[in-house]
mmCIF file of C-alpha atoms in Angstrom:
data_model
loop_
_atom_site.group_PDB
_atom_site.id
_atom_site.type_symbol
_atom_site.label_atom_id
_atom_site.label_comp_id
_atom_site.label_asym_id
_atom_site.label_seq_id
_atom_site.Cartn_x
_atom_site.Cartn_y
_atom_site.Cartn_z
ATOM 1 C CA ARG A 1 19.451 -6.400 -15.762
ATOM 2 C CA ARG A 2 18.656 -6.836 -11.952
ATOM 3 C CA THR A 3 20.679 -8.716 -9.666
ATOM 4 C CA PRO A 4 18.698 -9.319 -6.002
ATOM 5 C CA THR A 5 20.304 -8.273 -2.831
ATOM 6 C CA GLN A 6 18.403 -10.872 -0.689
ATOM 7 C CA PRO A 7 16.850 -14.440 -0.990
ATOM 8 C CA SER A 8 13.186 -14.027 -2.268
ATOM 9 C CA PRO A 9 10.392 -15.616 0.122
ATOM 10 C CA PRO A 10 9.104 -18.499 -1.556
ATOM 11 C CA HIS A 11 5.947 -17.069 -2.129
ATOM 12 C CA ASP A 12 7.419 -14.206 -3.911
ATOM 13 C CA ASN A 13 7.260 -13.604 -7.722
ATOM 14 C CA ILE A 14 7.338 -10.137 -8.502
ATOM 15 C CA SER A 15 10.519 -8.049 -9.236
ATOM 16 C CA ASP A 16 12.835 -6.762 -7.037
ATOM 17 C CA ALA A 17 14.417 -4.189 -8.758
ATOM 18 C CA GLN A 18 16.560 -1.861 -6.970
ATOM 19 C CA VAL A 19 17.454 0.916 -9.414
ATOM 20 C CA PRO A 20 15.730 4.028 -7.442
ATOM 21 C CA GLY A 21 12.397 5.122 -9.864
ATOM 22 C CA GLU A 22 12.657 1.559 -11.756
ATOM 23 C CA ASP A 23 8.898 0.295 -12.171
ATOM 24 C CA PRO A 24 8.095 -3.629 -12.349
ATOM 25 C CA PRO A 25 7.401 -4.960 -15.707
ATOM 26 C CA LEU A 26 4.363 -4.167 -17.389
ATOM 27 C CA VAL A 27 3.037 -7.719 -17.243
ATOM 28 C CA ALA A 28 3.472 -7.829 -13.548
ATOM 29 C CA GLN A 29 1.941 -4.360 -13.047
ATOM 30 C CA LEU A 30 -1.256 -6.044 -14.589
ATOM 31 C CA ALA A 31 -1.493 -9.309 -12.747
ATOM 32 C CA PRO A 32 -3.215 -8.291 -9.922
ATOM 33 C CA LEU A 33 -6.739 -7.086 -12.264
ATOM 34 C CA SER A 34 -8.781 -9.801 -13.033
ATOM 35 C CA THR A 35 -8.934 -11.911 -15.788
ATOM 36 C CA GLU A 36 -12.485 -10.425 -16.877
ATOM 37 C CA GLU A 37 -10.962 -6.929 -16.434
ATOM 38 C CA ILE A 38 -7.634 -8.010 -18.735
ATOM 39 C CA LEU A 39 -9.534 -9.331 -21.599
ATOM 40 C CA THR A 40 -12.247 -6.297 -21.873
ATOM 41 C CA ARG A 41 -9.368 -3.648 -22.250
ATOM 42 C CA LEU A 42 -7.757 -6.335 -24.143
ATOM 43 C CA LYS A 43 -10.682 -6.047 -26.801
ATOM 44 C CA LYS A 44 -10.254 -2.262 -26.405
ATOM 45 C CA ALA A 45 -6.540 -1.991 -27.112
ATOM 46 C CA ARG A 46 -6.059 -5.051 -29.395
ATOM 47 C CA ARG A 47 -4.584 -3.817 -32.603
ATOM 48 C CA GLU A 48 -6.135 -4.892 -36.318
ATOM 49 C CA ASP A 49 -2.782 -5.401 -36.892
ATOM 50 C CA ASP A 50 -2.334 -7.974 -34.450
ATOM 51 C CA LYS A 51 -0.610 -11.237 -35.219
ATOM 52 C CA SER A 52 -0.424 -12.948 -32.251
ATOM 53 C CA PRO A 53 -0.894 -17.419 -32.675
ATOM 54 C CA PRO A 54 -4.884 -17.575 -32.919
ATOM 55 C CA SER A 55 -4.259 -20.293 -30.629
ATOM 56 C CA LYS A 56 -2.604 -18.561 -27.704
ATOM 57 C CA ARG A 57 -6.028 -16.352 -27.968
ATOM 58 C CA ARG A 58 -8.209 -19.237 -27.538
ATOM 59 C CA LYS A 59 -6.173 -19.783 -24.315
ATOM 60 C CA THR A 60 -6.807 -16.879 -23.083
ATOM 61 C CA GLN A 61 -10.802 -17.361 -22.990
ATOM 62 C CA ALA A 62 -10.139 -20.921 -21.728
ATOM 63 C CA LYS A 63 -12.461 -22.288 -18.608
ATOM 64 C CA GLY A 64 -12.202 -24.502 -16.046
ATOM 65 C CA ALA A 65 -9.896 -24.740 -12.854
ATOM 66 C CA LYS A 66 -7.022 -26.244 -14.398
ATOM 67 C CA ASN A 67 -7.205 -23.623 -16.935
ATOM 68 C CA LYS A 68 -7.743 -20.287 -14.811
ATOM 69 C CA THR A 69 -4.063 -19.346 -13.840
ATOM 70 C CA LEU A 70 -3.094 -20.192 -17.731
ATOM 71 C CA ALA A 71 -5.389 -18.056 -18.706
ATOM 72 C CA HIS A 72 -4.763 -15.317 -16.861
ATOM 73 C CA ALA A 73 -1.193 -15.369 -17.510
ATOM 74 C CA LEU A 74 -1.695 -15.393 -21.132
ATOM 75 C CA ALA A 75 -4.273 -12.177 -21.105
ATOM 76 C CA VAL A 76 -1.542 -10.326 -19.165
ATOM 77 C CA ASN A 77 0.370 -11.313 -21.701
ATOM 78 C CA ASP A 78 -1.435 -9.935 -24.727
ATOM 79 C CA LEU A 79 -2.697 -6.835 -23.153
ATOM 80 C CA ALA A 80 0.918 -5.994 -22.053
ATOM 81 C CA ARG A 81 1.592 -6.612 -25.580
ATOM 82 C CA ALA A 82 -0.906 -4.414 -27.019
ATOM 83 C CA MET A 83 0.191 -1.370 -25.049
ATOM 84 C CA GLY A 84 3.345 -1.607 -25.638
ATOM 85 C CA GLY A 85 5.222 -2.997 -22.674
ATOM 86 C CA VAL A 86 5.210 0.224 -21.529
ATOM 87 C CA ARG A 87 2.776 3.220 -19.997
ATOM 88 C CA PRO A 88 3.581 7.322 -19.957
ATOM 89 C CA VAL A 89 4.548 7.996 -16.070
ATOM 90 C CA TYR A 90 2.971 11.189 -14.347
ATOM 91 C CA ARG A 91 4.771 12.661 -11.439
ATOM 92 C CA CYS A 92 2.834 14.265 -8.201
ATOM 93 C CA PRO A 93 4.457 14.900 -5.141
ATOM 94 C CA GLY A 94 2.645 13.903 -1.659
ATOM 95 C CA ALA A 95 0.803 16.948 0.934
ATOM 96 C CA ALA A 96 2.879 18.601 2.439
ATOM 97 C CA PRO A 97 2.237 18.758 6.550
ATOM 98 C CA LEU A 98 0.272 21.964 7.496
ATOM 99 C CA ARG A 99 2.458 22.053 10.857
ATOM 100 C CA PRO A 100 6.328 21.690 9.653
ATOM 101 C CA ALA A 101 7.942 21.777 12.859
ATOM 102 C CA ASP A 102 5.584 19.732 14.448
ATOM 103 C CA PHE A 103 5.934 16.918 11.550
ATOM 104 C CA ASP A 104 9.592 16.556 12.230
ATOM 105 C CA GLU A 105 9.926 16.532 15.353
ATOM 106 C CA LEU A 106 7.084 13.438 15.305
ATOM 107 C CA ARG A 107 8.934 11.671 12.534
ATOM 108 C CA GLY A 108 12.361 11.578 14.577
ATOM 109 C CA LYS A 109 10.379 9.548 17.372
ATOM 110 C CA LEU A 110 8.297 7.505 15.230
ATOM 111 C CA LEU A 111 11.654 6.216 13.269
ATOM 112 C CA GLU A 112 13.218 5.554 16.381
ATOM 113 C CA ALA A 113 10.423 3.505 17.331
ATOM 114 C CA LEU A 114 9.734 1.930 13.865
ATOM 115 C CA ARG A 115 13.473 0.948 13.816
ATOM 116 C CA ASN A 116 12.981 -0.646 17.726
ATOM 117 C CA PHE A 117 9.615 -2.293 16.901
ATOM 118 C CA GLN A 118 9.741 -5.570 18.554
ATOM 119 C CA ASP A 119 6.795 -6.780 16.445
ATOM 120 C CA PHE A 120 8.141 -6.244 13.545
ATOM 121 C CA PHE A 121 10.386 -9.433 14.053
ATOM 122 C CA ASP A 122 7.950 -11.727 15.396
ATOM 123 C CA ASN A 123 5.490 -11.061 12.165
ATOM 124 C CA PRO A 124 4.978 -12.865 9.238
ATOM 125 C CA GLN A 125 5.032 -11.182 5.936
ATOM 126 C CA ARG A 126 1.602 -9.825 3.552
ATOM 127 C CA LYS A 127 1.406 -13.184 1.523
ATOM 128 C CA GLY A 128 1.838 -11.832 -2.002
ATOM 129 C CA VAL A 129 3.983 -8.898 -1.376
ATOM 130 C CA ARG A 130 7.413 -7.850 -0.950
ATOM 131 C CA SER A 131 8.584 -6.569 2.200
ATOM 132 C CA ARG A 132 11.071 -7.117 4.868
ATOM 133 C CA ARG A 133 8.506 -6.562 7.653
ATOM 134 C CA TYR A 134 4.720 -6.003 7.059
ATOM 135 C CA LEU A 135 2.211 -5.397 10.514
ATOM 136 C CA VAL A 136 -1.495 -4.662 10.107
ATOM 137 C CA LEU A 137 -2.745 -2.904 13.296
ATOM 138 C CA LYS A 138 -6.740 -2.699 13.981
ATOM 139 C CA ARG A 139 -8.039 0.713 15.684
ATOM 140 C CA LYS A 140 -10.264 -1.659 17.701
ATOM 141 C CA ALA A 141 -7.381 -4.009 18.991
ATOM 142 C CA VAL A 142 -5.618 -1.229 20.226
ATOM 143 C CA ASP A 143 -8.358 0.489 21.667
ATOM 144 C CA ASP A 144 -9.727 -3.128 23.507
ATOM 145 C CA ALA A 145 -5.648 -3.550 24.546
ATOM 146 C CA GLU A 146 -5.483 0.424 26.264
ATOM 147 C CA ARG A 147 -8.847 -0.706 27.984
ATOM 148 C CA PHE A 148 -7.788 -3.654 29.328
ATOM 149 C CA ARG A 149 -4.419 -1.920 30.493
ATOM 150 C CA ARG A 150 -6.463 0.421 32.232
ATOM 151 C CA ARG A 151 -8.201 -2.002 34.144
ATOM 152 C CA LEU A 152 -11.517 -0.884 32.003
ATOM 153 C CA VAL A 153 -12.548 -4.135 30.392
ATOM 154 C CA VAL A 154 -16.231 -3.821 29.381
ATOM 155 C CA ASP A 155 -16.253 -5.804 25.825
ATOM 156 C CA VAL A 156 -12.972 -6.999 26.177
ATOM 157 C CA PRO A 157 -13.686 -11.356 24.716
ATOM 158 C CA ASP A 158 -12.854 -13.497 27.335
ATOM 159 C CA GLN A 159 -10.140 -15.131 24.591
ATOM 160 C CA ASN A 160 -8.720 -12.249 24.111
ATOM 161 C CA ARG A 161 -7.765 -11.298 28.043
ATOM 162 C CA SER A 162 -5.147 -14.351 28.417
ATOM 163 C CA GLU A 163 -3.582 -13.048 25.263
ATOM 164 C CA MET A 164 -3.239 -9.762 26.863
ATOM 165 C CA ILE A 165 -1.845 -10.640 29.798
ATOM 166 C CA GLY A 166 0.869 -12.384 28.547
ATOM 167 C CA THR A 167 1.670 -9.783 26.253
ATOM 168 C CA GLY A 168 1.524 -7.050 28.595
ATOM 169 C CA ASN A 169 4.443 -5.399 26.940
ATOM 170 C CA LYS A 170 3.637 -5.914 23.311
ATOM 171 C CA VAL A 171 0.583 -4.361 23.875
ATOM 172 C CA ARG A 172 1.848 -0.701 24.897
ATOM 173 C CA GLU A 173 4.605 -1.142 22.183
ATOM 174 C CA ARG A 174 1.536 -1.055 19.826
ATOM 175 C CA ALA A 175 -0.158 1.683 21.297
ATOM 176 C CA ARG A 176 2.748 3.678 21.548
ATOM 177 C CA VAL A 177 3.412 3.378 18.138
ATOM 178 C CA TRP A 178 -0.106 3.699 17.015
ATOM 179 C CA ARG A 179 -0.830 7.101 18.974
ATOM 180 C CA LEU A 180 2.754 8.443 17.592
ATOM 181 C CA CYS A 181 1.422 7.464 13.453
ATOM 182 C CA GLU A 182 -2.080 9.221 14.676
ATOM 183 C CA LYS A 183 0.096 12.150 15.415
ATOM 184 C CA VAL A 184 2.095 12.463 12.707
ATOM 185 C CA LEU A 185 -0.962 11.817 10.469
ATOM 186 C CA ARG A 186 -2.412 15.002 12.347
ATOM 187 C CA THR A 187 0.038 17.496 10.901
ATOM 188 C CA PHE A 188 -1.115 17.021 7.411
ATOM 189 C CA PHE A 189 -4.865 17.982 8.737
ATOM 190 C CA PRO A 190 -6.345 20.993 10.067
ATOM 191 C CA GLU A 191 -6.708 21.218 13.792
ATOM 192 C CA GLY A 192 -9.830 19.074 14.745
ATOM 193 C CA HIS A 193 -9.967 17.124 10.871
ATOM 194 C CA PRO A 194 -8.439 13.644 10.815
ATOM 195 C CA PRO A 195 -9.579 11.212 8.256
ATOM 196 C CA GLU A 196 -11.148 8.497 9.070
ATOM 197 C CA TYR A 197 -9.478 5.103 9.459
ATOM 198 C CA ASP A 198 -9.821 1.891 11.447
ATOM 199 C CA SER A 199 -6.661 -0.191 10.304
ATOM 200 C CA LEU A 200 -2.936 1.148 10.104
ATOM 201 C CA ALA A 201 -0.489 -0.980 7.981
ATOM 202 C CA ILE A 202 3.090 -0.200 9.094
ATOM 203 C CA THR A 203 5.673 -1.922 6.307
ATOM 204 C CA SER A 204 9.610 -1.851 6.307
ATOM 205 C CA ASP A 205 11.288 -2.211 3.102
ATOM 206 C CA PHE A 206 8.712 -3.004 0.649
ATOM 207 C CA ARG A 207 9.239 -3.517 -2.809
ATOM 208 C CA GLY A 208 7.376 -3.337 -5.585
ATOM 209 C CA SER A 209 4.585 -5.524 -5.272
ATOM 210 C CA PRO A 210 1.782 -4.428 -7.856
ATOM 211 C CA HIS A 211 -1.214 -5.126 -5.787
ATOM 212 C CA VAL A 212 -5.182 -4.618 -4.831
ATOM 213 C CA ASP A 213 -6.564 -4.185 -1.339
ATOM 214 C CA LYS A 214 -9.536 -5.608 -2.243
ATOM 215 C CA LYS A 215 -11.287 -4.928 1.340
ATOM 216 C CA ASP A 216 -10.542 -1.850 1.541
ATOM 217 C CA THR A 217 -13.878 0.351 1.748
ATOM 218 C CA SER A 218 -12.201 3.795 0.939
ATOM 219 C CA HIS A 219 -9.248 5.692 -0.073
ATOM 220 C CA GLN A 220 -5.955 5.297 1.836
ATOM 221 C CA TYR A 221 -3.706 7.680 3.102
ATOM 222 C CA VAL A 222 0.279 6.572 3.014
ATOM 223 C CA LEU A 223 3.569 8.157 4.116
ATOM 224 C CA ALA A 224 7.037 7.058 3.546
ATOM 225 C CA LEU A 225 9.970 7.890 6.544
ATOM 226 C CA GLY A 226 13.578 7.121 6.274
ATOM 227 C CA ASP A 227 16.512 8.014 4.412
ATOM 228 C CA PHE A 228 16.416 6.638 0.497
ATOM 229 C CA GLU A 229 16.321 7.719 -2.574
ATOM 230 C CA GLY A 230 13.337 6.893 -5.340
ATOM 231 C CA GLY A 231 10.407 4.606 -3.931
ATOM 232 C CA GLU A 232 7.571 6.953 -5.056
ATOM 233 C CA LEU A 233 3.899 5.055 -4.877
ATOM 234 C CA CYS A 234 2.332 4.413 -8.232
ATOM 235 C CA VAL A 235 -1.007 3.691 -9.088
ATOM 236 C CA GLU A 236 -3.134 2.873 -12.702
ATOM 237 C CA ALA A 237 -4.800 6.453 -13.878
ATOM 238 C CA GLY A 238 -6.678 7.469 -16.853
ATOM 239 C CA LYS A 239 -9.070 5.623 -18.699
ATOM 240 C CA ASP A 240 -8.168 1.460 -18.716
ATOM 241 C CA GLY A 241 -5.216 2.066 -16.928
ATOM 242 C CA GLU A 242 -3.238 3.841 -19.594
ATOM 243 C CA LYS A 243 -0.998 5.327 -17.467
ATOM 244 C CA VAL A 244 0.467 5.292 -14.169
ATOM 245 C CA LEU A 245 0.817 8.141 -11.521
ATOM 246 C CA ALA A 246 3.757 7.970 -9.029
ATOM 247 C CA VAL A 247 3.663 9.834 -5.904
ATOM 248 C CA ASP A 248 6.427 11.119 -3.975
ATOM 249 C CA LEU A 249 6.034 10.125 -0.324
ATOM 250 C CA LYS A 250 9.566 10.610 1.145
ATOM 251 C CA ASN A 251 7.892 13.114 4.583
ATOM 252 C CA ARG A 252 4.951 13.565 2.530
ATOM 253 C CA LEU A 253 1.247 12.127 2.493
ATOM 254 C CA GLY A 254 -0.302 10.346 -0.390
ATOM 255 C CA ARG A 255 -4.011 9.916 -0.824
ATOM 256 C CA LEU A 256 -5.096 7.254 -3.593
ATOM 257 C CA ASP A 257 -7.569 4.150 -3.756
ATOM 258 C CA GLY A 258 -6.047 0.742 -2.724
ATOM 259 C CA ARG A 259 -8.829 -1.051 -4.632
ATOM 260 C CA VAL A 260 -6.679 -0.465 -8.077
ATOM 261 C CA PRO A 261 -3.876 -1.499 -8.836
ATOM 262 C CA HIS A 262 -0.660 -0.084 -7.117
ATOM 263 C CA TRP A 263 3.459 -0.753 -5.875
ATOM 264 C CA VAL A 264 6.358 0.992 -5.135
ATOM 265 C CA SER A 265 9.250 1.878 -7.866
ATOM 266 C CA GLY A 266 12.163 0.846 -6.819
ATOM 267 C CA TRP A 267 14.273 2.532 -4.309
ATOM 268 C CA THR A 268 17.874 2.404 -1.950
ATOM 269 C CA GLY A 269 18.326 3.237 1.435
ATOM 270 C CA GLU A 270 16.179 2.162 4.153
ATOM 271 C CA ARG A 271 12.494 2.783 3.796
ATOM 272 C CA PHE A 272 9.167 2.727 5.916
ATOM 273 C CA SER A 273 5.886 3.121 4.850
ATOM 274 C CA LEU A 274 2.288 3.775 7.084
ATOM 275 C CA VAL A 275 -0.794 2.876 5.557
ATOM 276 C CA PHE A 276 -3.877 4.732 7.083
ATOM 277 C CA PHE A 277 -6.688 2.643 5.672
ATOM 278 C CA ARG A 278 -10.585 1.649 5.950
ATOM 279 C CA THR A 279 -11.937 -1.688 6.157
ATOM 280 C CA GLY A 280 -15.490 -1.126 7.890
ATOM 281 C CA GLY A 281 -18.328 1.074 7.691
ATOM 282 C CA THR A 282 -20.465 1.812 4.179
ATOM 283 C CA PRO A 283 -17.795 1.311 1.343
ATOM 284 C CA THR A 284 -17.439 4.845 -0.804
ATOM 285 C CA PRO A 285 -17.485 4.979 -4.169
ATOM 286 C CA MET A 286 -14.360 5.397 -5.886
ATOM 287 C CA GLU A 287 -13.185 8.544 -7.018
ATOM 288 C CA PRO A 288 -10.559 9.546 -10.142
ATOM 289 C CA VAL A 289 -7.269 9.566 -9.479
ATOM 290 C CA ASP A 290 -7.211 13.066 -10.756
ATOM 291 C CA ALA A 291 -9.213 13.850 -7.564
ATOM 292 C CA HIS A 292 -6.752 12.527 -5.068
ATOM 293 C CA VAL A 293 -4.404 14.423 -7.325
ATOM 294 C CA ARG A 294 -6.398 17.980 -6.599
ATOM 295 C CA TRP A 295 -5.809 16.807 -3.413
ATOM 296 C CA MET A 296 -2.555 16.735 -3.011
ATOM 297 C CA LYS A 297 -1.801 19.082 -4.782
ATOM 298 C CA SER A 298 -3.942 21.576 -3.036
ATOM 299 C CA GLN A 299 -2.207 20.853 0.155
ATOM 300 C CA SER A 300 1.321 21.094 -1.635
ATOM 301 C CA ILE A 301 1.273 24.631 -2.387
ATOM 302 C CA GLY A 302 4.176 26.848 -1.002
ATOM 303 C CA SER A 303 5.817 24.204 0.408
#
């Protein structure tokens, strides 16, 4: 039995379990998938002795705008039942920093900056996920703001200039947080070899919320900071999502593809997360989850 610790926002229909390590129910984990994908998996997973009523099976294939939501919900429930209501979970630690001393020093500065980041209190939540604060920064916007601040304006659109003039402190704060996050990320990579990304999502108290990041064009890197217990990053793995990978991100860097369903397991305490991702450029093919596991394990040898 779960007891919410705070009121849910109007759009939130995701489990808000607070038990460290507890996952949202399987129906919530499967919900981000398309109805087409759900039905494809259902055909493969349905047992010969399945006794679900034929009428319910017909409804899952109903067509038309009025029935799309119902069809999806019924298909998700049928698939969750066919899978037995649970999936096996295997665990992997995120990558350890290559320069731990630098990481520890920067982590303290970044945590202080995030706790006082005024943009967290001025920004709306992302629809469909449960998070106390959720902010996305774009590299181009940060670079434009920096050029404007240094009076090197060349290609900053006119409509953006007045906004930048009136939000000087916010511009400086965003640029400072971006630079700190970038420095922290670099401690996980050899000098001169940082990963490519054009966007940074910063969240405070992100909970559960199975979702997919459809606009991503490559895999993402995720780091969690703060004093918390639990809060693993979980992602579908295996053939047809037959199992779940749970990655320990506390002071560690995870790598996964956000274009498949993923969520955060239950946790307690204070938790911030940084998600470095890319939405521009040529899309890269999705790699198997095992490829990301191999990368994280290779970075964690001896840590």
